[in-house]
Coordinates of C-alpha atoms in Angstrom, one line a residue:
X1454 CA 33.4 96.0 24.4
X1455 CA 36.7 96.0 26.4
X1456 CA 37.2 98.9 29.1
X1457 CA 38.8 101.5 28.1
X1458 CA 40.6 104.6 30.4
X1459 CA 41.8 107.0 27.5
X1460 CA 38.7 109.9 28.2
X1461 CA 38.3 111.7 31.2
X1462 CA 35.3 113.6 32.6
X1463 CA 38.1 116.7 33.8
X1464 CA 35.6 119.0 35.2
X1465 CA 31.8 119.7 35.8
X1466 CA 29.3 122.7 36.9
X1467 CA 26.3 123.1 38.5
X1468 CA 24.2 125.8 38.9
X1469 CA 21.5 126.2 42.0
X1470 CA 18.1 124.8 41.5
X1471 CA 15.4 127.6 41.3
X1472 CA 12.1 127.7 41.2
X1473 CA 9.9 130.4 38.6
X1474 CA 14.0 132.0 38.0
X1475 CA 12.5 134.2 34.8
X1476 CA 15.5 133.0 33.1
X1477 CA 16.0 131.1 30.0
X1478 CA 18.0 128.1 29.5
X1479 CA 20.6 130.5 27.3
X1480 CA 21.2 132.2 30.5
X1481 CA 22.0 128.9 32.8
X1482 CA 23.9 127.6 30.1
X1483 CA 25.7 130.4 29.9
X1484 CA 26.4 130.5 33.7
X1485 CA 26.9 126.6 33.8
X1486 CA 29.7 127.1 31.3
X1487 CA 31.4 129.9 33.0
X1488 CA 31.5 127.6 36.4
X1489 CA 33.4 124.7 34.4
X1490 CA 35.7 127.1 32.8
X1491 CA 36.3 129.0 36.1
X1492 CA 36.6 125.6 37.9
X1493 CA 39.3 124.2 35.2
X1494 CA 41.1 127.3 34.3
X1495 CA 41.0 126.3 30.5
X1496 CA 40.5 129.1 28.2
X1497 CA 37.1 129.0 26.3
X1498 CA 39.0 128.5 22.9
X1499 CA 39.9 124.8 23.9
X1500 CA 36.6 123.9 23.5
X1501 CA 36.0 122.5 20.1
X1502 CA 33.3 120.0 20.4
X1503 CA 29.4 120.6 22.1
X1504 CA 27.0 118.3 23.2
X1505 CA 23.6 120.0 24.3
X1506 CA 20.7 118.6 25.5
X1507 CA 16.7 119.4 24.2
X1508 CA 14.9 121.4 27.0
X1509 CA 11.3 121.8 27.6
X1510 CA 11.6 125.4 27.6
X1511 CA 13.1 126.4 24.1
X1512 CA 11.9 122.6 22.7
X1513 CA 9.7 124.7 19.3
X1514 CA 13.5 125.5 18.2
X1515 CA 14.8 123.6 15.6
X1516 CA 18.2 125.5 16.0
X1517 CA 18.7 125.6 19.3
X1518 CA 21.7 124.0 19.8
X1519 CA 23.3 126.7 17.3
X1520 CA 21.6 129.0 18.7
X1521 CA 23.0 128.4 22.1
X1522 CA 26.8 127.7 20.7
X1523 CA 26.2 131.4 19.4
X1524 CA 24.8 132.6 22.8
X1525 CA 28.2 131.4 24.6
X1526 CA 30.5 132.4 21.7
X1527 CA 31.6 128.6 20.8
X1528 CA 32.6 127.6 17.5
X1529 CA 32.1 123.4 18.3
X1530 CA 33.6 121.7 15.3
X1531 CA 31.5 118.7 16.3
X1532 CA 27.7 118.9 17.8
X1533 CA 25.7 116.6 19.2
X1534 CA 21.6 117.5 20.2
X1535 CA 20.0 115.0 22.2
X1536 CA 16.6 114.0 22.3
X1537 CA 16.4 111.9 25.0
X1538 CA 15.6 113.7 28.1
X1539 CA 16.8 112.2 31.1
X1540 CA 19.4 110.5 29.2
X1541 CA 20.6 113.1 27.9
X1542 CA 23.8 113.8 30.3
X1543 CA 24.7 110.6 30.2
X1544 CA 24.4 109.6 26.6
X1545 CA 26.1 112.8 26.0
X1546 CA 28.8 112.0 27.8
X1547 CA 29.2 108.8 25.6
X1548 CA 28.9 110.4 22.3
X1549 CA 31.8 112.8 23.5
X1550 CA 33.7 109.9 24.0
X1551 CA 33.2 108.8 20.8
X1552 CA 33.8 111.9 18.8
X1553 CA 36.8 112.3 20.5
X1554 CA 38.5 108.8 19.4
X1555 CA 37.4 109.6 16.0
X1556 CA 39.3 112.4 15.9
X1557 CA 36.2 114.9 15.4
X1558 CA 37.4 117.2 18.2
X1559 CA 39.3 117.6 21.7
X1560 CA 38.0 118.9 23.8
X1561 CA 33.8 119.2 24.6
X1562 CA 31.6 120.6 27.3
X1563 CA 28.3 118.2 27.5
X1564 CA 25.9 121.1 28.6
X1565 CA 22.4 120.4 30.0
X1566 CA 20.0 123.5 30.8
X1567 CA 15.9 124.3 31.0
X1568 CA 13.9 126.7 32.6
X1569 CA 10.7 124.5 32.2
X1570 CA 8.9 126.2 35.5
X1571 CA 9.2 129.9 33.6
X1572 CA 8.5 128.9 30.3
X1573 CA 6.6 125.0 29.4
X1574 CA 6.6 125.2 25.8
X1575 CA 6.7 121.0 25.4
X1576 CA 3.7 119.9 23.4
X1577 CA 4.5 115.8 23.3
X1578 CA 1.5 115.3 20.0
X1579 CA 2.0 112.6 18.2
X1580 CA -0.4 109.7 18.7
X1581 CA -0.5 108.5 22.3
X1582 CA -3.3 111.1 23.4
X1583 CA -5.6 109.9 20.7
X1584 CA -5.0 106.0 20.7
X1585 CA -3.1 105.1 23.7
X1586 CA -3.5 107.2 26.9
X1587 CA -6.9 107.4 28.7
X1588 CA -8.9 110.3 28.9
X1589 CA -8.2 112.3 32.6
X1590 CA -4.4 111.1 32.4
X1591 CA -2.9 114.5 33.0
X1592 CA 0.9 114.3 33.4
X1593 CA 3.9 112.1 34.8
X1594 CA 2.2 111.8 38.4
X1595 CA -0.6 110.1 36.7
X1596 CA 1.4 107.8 34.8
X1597 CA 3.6 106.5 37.4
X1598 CA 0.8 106.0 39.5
X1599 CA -0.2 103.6 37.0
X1600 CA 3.5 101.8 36.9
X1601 CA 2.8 101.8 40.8
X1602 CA -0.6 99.8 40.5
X1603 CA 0.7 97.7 38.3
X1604 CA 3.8 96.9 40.4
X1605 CA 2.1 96.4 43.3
X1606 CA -0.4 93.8 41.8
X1607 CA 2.5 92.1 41.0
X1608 CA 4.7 92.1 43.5
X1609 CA 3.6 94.3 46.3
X1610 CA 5.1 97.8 47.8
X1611 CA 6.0 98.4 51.3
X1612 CA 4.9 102.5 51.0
X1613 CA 7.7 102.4 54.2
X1614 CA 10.2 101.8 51.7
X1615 CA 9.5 104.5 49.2
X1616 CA 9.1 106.6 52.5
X1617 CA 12.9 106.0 53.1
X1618 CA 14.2 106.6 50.1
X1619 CA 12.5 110.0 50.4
X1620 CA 13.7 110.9 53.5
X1621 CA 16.6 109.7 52.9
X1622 CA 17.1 111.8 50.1
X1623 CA 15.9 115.1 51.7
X1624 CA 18.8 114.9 54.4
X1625 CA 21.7 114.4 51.6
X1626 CA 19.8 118.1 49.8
X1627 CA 20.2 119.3 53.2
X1628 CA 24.3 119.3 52.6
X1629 CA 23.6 120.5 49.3
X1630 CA 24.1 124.1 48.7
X1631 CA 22.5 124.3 45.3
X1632 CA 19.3 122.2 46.3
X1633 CA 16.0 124.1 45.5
X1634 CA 15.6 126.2 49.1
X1635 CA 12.3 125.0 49.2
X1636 CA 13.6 121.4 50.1
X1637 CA 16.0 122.4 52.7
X1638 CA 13.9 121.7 55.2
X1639 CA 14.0 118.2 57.4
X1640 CA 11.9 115.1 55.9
X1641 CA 10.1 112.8 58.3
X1642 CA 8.5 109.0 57.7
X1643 CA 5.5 110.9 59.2
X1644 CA 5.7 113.6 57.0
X1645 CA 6.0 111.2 54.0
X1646 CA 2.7 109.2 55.4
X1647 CA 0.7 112.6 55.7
X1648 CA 1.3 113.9 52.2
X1649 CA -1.5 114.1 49.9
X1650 CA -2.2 110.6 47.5
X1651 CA -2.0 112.6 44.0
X1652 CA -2.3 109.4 41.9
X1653 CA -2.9 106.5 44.2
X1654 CA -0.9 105.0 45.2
X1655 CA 1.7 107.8 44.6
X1656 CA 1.8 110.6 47.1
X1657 CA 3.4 114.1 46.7
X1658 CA 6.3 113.2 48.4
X1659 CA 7.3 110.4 45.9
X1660 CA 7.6 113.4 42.8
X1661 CA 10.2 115.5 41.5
X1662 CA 9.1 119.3 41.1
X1663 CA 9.7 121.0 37.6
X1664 CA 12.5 123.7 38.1
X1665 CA 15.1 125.8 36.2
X1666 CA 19.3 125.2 36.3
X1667 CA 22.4 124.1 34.7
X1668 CA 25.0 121.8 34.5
X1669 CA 27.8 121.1 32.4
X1670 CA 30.7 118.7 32.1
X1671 CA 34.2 118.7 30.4
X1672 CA 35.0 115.3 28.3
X1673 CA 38.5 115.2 26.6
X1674 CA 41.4 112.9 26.2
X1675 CA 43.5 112.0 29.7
X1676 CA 46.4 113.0 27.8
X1677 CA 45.1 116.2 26.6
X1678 CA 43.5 116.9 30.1
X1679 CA 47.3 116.7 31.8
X1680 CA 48.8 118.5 28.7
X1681 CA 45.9 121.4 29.7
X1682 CA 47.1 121.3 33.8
X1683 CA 43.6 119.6 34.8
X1684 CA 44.3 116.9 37.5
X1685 CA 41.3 116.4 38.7
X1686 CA 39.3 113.4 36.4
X1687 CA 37.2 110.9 36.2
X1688 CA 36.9 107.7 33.7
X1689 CA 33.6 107.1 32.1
X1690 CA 34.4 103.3 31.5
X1691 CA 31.3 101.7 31.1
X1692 CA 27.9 102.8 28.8
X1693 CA 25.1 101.3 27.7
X1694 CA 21.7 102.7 26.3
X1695 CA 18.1 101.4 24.9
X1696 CA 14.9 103.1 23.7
X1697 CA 12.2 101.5 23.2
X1698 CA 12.5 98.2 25.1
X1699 CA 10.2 95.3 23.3
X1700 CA 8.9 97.6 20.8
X1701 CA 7.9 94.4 18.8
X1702 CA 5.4 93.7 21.6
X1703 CA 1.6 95.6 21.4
X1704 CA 1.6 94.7 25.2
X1705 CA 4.6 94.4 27.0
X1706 CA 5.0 93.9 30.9
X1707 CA 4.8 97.7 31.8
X1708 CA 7.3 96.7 35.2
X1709 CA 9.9 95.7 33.0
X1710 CA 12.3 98.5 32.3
X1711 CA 15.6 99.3 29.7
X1712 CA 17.8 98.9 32.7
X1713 CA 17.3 95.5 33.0
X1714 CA 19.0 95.0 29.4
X1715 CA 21.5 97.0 29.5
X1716 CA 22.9 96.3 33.6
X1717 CA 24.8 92.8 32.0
X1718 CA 26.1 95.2 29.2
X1719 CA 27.4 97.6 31.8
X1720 CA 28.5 95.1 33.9
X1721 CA 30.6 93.4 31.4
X1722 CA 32.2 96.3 29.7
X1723 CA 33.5 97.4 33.1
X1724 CA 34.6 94.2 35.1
X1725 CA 32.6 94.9 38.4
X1726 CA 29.1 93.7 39.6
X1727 CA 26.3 94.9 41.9
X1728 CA 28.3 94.3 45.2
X1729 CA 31.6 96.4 43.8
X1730 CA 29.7 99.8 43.5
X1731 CA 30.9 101.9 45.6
X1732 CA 27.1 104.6 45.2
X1733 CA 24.0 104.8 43.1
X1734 CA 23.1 108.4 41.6
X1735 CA 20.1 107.2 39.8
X1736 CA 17.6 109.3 37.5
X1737 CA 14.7 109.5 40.4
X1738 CA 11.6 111.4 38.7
X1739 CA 9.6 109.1 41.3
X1740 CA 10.6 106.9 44.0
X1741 CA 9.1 104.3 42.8
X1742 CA 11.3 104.5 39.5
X1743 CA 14.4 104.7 42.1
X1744 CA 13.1 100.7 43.5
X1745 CA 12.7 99.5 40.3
X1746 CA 16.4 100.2 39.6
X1747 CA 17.7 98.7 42.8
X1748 CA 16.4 95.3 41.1
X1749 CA 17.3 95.8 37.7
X1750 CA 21.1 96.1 38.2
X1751 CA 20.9 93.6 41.1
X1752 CA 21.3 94.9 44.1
X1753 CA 18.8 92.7 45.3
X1754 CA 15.5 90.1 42.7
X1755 CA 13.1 91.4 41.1
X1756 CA 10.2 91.8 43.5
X1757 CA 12.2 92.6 46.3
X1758 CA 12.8 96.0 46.0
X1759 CA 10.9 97.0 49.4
X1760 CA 12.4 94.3 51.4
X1761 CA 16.2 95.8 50.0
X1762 CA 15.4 99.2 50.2
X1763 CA 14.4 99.0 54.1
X1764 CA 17.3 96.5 54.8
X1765 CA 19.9 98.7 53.2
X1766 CA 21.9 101.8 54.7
X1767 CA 21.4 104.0 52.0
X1768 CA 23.0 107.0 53.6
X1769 CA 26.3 109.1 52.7
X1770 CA 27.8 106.8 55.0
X1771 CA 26.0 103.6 54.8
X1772 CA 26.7 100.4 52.3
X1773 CA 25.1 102.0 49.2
X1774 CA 25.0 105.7 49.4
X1775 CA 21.8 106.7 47.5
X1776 CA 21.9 110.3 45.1
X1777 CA 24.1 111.8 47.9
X1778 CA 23.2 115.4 46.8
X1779 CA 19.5 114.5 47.2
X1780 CA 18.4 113.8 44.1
X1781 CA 15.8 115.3 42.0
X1782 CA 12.7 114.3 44.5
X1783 CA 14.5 116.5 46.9
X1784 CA 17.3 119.3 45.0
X1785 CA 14.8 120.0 42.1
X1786 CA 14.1 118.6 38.7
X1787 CA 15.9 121.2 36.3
X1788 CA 13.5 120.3 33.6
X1789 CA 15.4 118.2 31.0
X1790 CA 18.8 118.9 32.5
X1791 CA 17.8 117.0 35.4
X1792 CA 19.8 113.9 34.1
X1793 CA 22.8 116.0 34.7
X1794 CA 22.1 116.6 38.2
X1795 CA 22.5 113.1 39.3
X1796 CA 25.8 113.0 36.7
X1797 CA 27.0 116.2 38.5
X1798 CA 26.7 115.0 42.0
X1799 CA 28.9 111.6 40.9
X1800 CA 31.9 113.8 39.8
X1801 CA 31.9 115.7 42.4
X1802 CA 32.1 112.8 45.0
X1803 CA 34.5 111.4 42.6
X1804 CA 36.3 114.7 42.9
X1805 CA 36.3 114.9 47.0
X1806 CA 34.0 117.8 46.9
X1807 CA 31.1 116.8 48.3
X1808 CA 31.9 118.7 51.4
X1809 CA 29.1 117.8 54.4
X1810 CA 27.9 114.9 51.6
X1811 CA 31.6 113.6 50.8
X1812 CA 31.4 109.8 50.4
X1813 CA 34.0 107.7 52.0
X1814 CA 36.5 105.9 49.2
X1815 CA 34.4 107.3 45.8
X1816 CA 36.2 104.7 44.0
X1817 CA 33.5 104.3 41.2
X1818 CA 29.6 105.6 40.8
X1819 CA 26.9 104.3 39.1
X1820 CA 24.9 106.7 37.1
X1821 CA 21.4 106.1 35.2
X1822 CA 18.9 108.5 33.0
X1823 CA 15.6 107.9 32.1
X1824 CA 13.5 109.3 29.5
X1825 CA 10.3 109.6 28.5
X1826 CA 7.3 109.0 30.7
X1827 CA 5.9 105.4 30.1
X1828 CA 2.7 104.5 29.7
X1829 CA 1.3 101.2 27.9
X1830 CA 5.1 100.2 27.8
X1831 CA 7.5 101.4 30.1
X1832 CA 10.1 104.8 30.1
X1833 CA 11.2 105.4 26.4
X1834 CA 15.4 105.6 26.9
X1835 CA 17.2 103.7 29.8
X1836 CA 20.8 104.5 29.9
X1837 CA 23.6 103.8 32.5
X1838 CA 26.8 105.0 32.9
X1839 CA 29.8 103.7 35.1
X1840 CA 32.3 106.0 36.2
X1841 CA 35.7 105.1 38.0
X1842 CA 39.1 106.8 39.7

């Protein structure tokens, strides 16, 4: 697949990170959507297409992406519901794209919102409780502490390194004004080394923390996006996505994730390599999930993930500036919007708005989802997306 620079991301929204809001994900979508059209200035009618992500909090509803076109008053001549959770920005993002070359619509807001810590109505079924996970596994910390074992045995962790990327992290959510307030407090390595093990190895301080927000993102044609006044813009020229990674295998290595298919995809489509990106927004449920990635689109071999991560400036102003608005581990995990959060802090680099945060030269960002919580095989849907000036 050639690069191509014919759609534009032309705006994005955000709303703050809360904890136990009371809200629904009707209302942040609602408030994510009057943001981007505030921030654009582009009348609500120009929107004709909708892609919407599925939310833990309103998951039992078949209809809910018509049901939330009807709660903002959109008629979307082209909708798109994804299932795949952390992926979902992203991916949505690329099916935009695609609608929009086919001529399905013009213009469409990619709109991620949950409110997963007022209302958990997720019920996952199916057959992994009954044939695949073992009895006392209760939840993602569990899991991952499982992909951290199994990591370690094979290659080793530096806990020091995991430490930095959380503190790391924390400081960039201190410059972020919609960063749960919970988290806008300092981080120290010491801190990080006295935080409870919850699934050992993995300690409290390497975990995301279920919340309620927004985002959303405006995906149309450059030329449309001039012929509409919008100026700002950024080019999603690279995609790539796989679920499922050696799903012919009863017992595939559980360290071995989607991304390190789809990085060469990436990679190619795009014309640059690890050493060309200018910051990493990652998905980053667990900080161990953030490592892994560091290898798998070669920044540094599989294996040597601790070694890199404490070798590398990772700050707003270092080499490879890490999830500069602090990522989920330390703004808040919106639920399953959360894969917009990372999306939403790219653009706005991209866009010379990260204020206290702003990234020197945002020439380009890599952005990655995940979704689904492995276990027996690794994440269910890696997905990576390349965005450039």
């Amino acid at each position: 697949m050639a690069k191509k620079r014919d759609i534009v991301i032309a705006g994005y929204s955000e709303t703050p990170v809360e904890f136990k809001s009371g809200r629904s994900a009707y209302d942040f979508g609602g408030e994510a959507l009057a943001k981007l059209l505030q921030s654009t200035g582009i009348p609500k009618s120009e929107i004709d297409g909708m892609a919407v992500a599925a939310p833990l909090s309103e998951c039992p509803n078949p209809f809910f992406p018509m049901y939330m076109a009807e709660a903002l008053g959109l008629s979307p001549k082209w909708l798109n519901y994804s299932g795949t959770g952390g992926c979902s920005a992203t991916g949505g993002i690329a099916r935009a794209a695609s609608a929009i070359r086919d001529g399905l619509c013009e213009t469409v807001v990619v709109l991620c919102a949950d409110a997963p810590s007022t209302a958990w109505r997720a019920n996952y079924g199916a057959y992994r409780g009954e044939f695949q996970e073992p009895v006392g596994v209760q939840g993602p910390p569990a899991s991952f502490g499982l992909l951290m074992s199994r990591y370690h045995h094979q290659y080793g962790i530096k806990s020091e390194a995991l430490g930095k990327i959380a503190v790391t992290q924390r400081e960039h959510a201190l410059h972020n004004e919609n960063a749960l307030a919970k988290f806008k407090t300092p981080l120290t390595m010491e801190d990080y080394f006295n935080s409870r093990v919850i699934a050992d190895p993995l300690r409290l301080l390497d975990c995301v923390m279920f919340c309620d927000g927004a985002n959303a993102f405006l995906v149309t044609s450059e030329k449309r996006a001039r012929a509409l006044g919008l100026r700002k813009m950024v080019f999603p020229t690279a995609y790539a996505e796989i679920t499922n990674l050696h799903g012919d295998r009863s017992c595939p290595d559980i360290t071995e994730t989607g991304f390190s298919a789809i990085a060469p995809l990436i990679y190619k489509q795009s014309g640059l390599s690890a050493r060309d990106i200018r910051m990493f927004q990652p998905y980053d449920d667990f900080t161990i999930a953030v490592m892994m990635q560091f290898e798998d689109f070669g920044f540094c071999e599989r294996g040597q993930g601790s070694d890199f991560t404490l070798a590398t400036d990772l700050s707003r102003t270092g080499t490879l500036p890490l999830n500069t608005g602090g990522g989920q581990i330390s703004a808040g995990q919106p639920g399953l919007a959360s894969g917009g959060l990372n999306l939403a802090e790219a653009v706005r680099q991209m866009f010379g708005e990260g204020g206290g945060r702003q990234v020197k030269d945002p020439k380009n960002a890599l952005v990655t989802g995940i979704g689904v919580i492995p276990f027996a095989r690794n994440w269910g849907t890696s997905a990576a997306l390349i965005l450039e000036a």
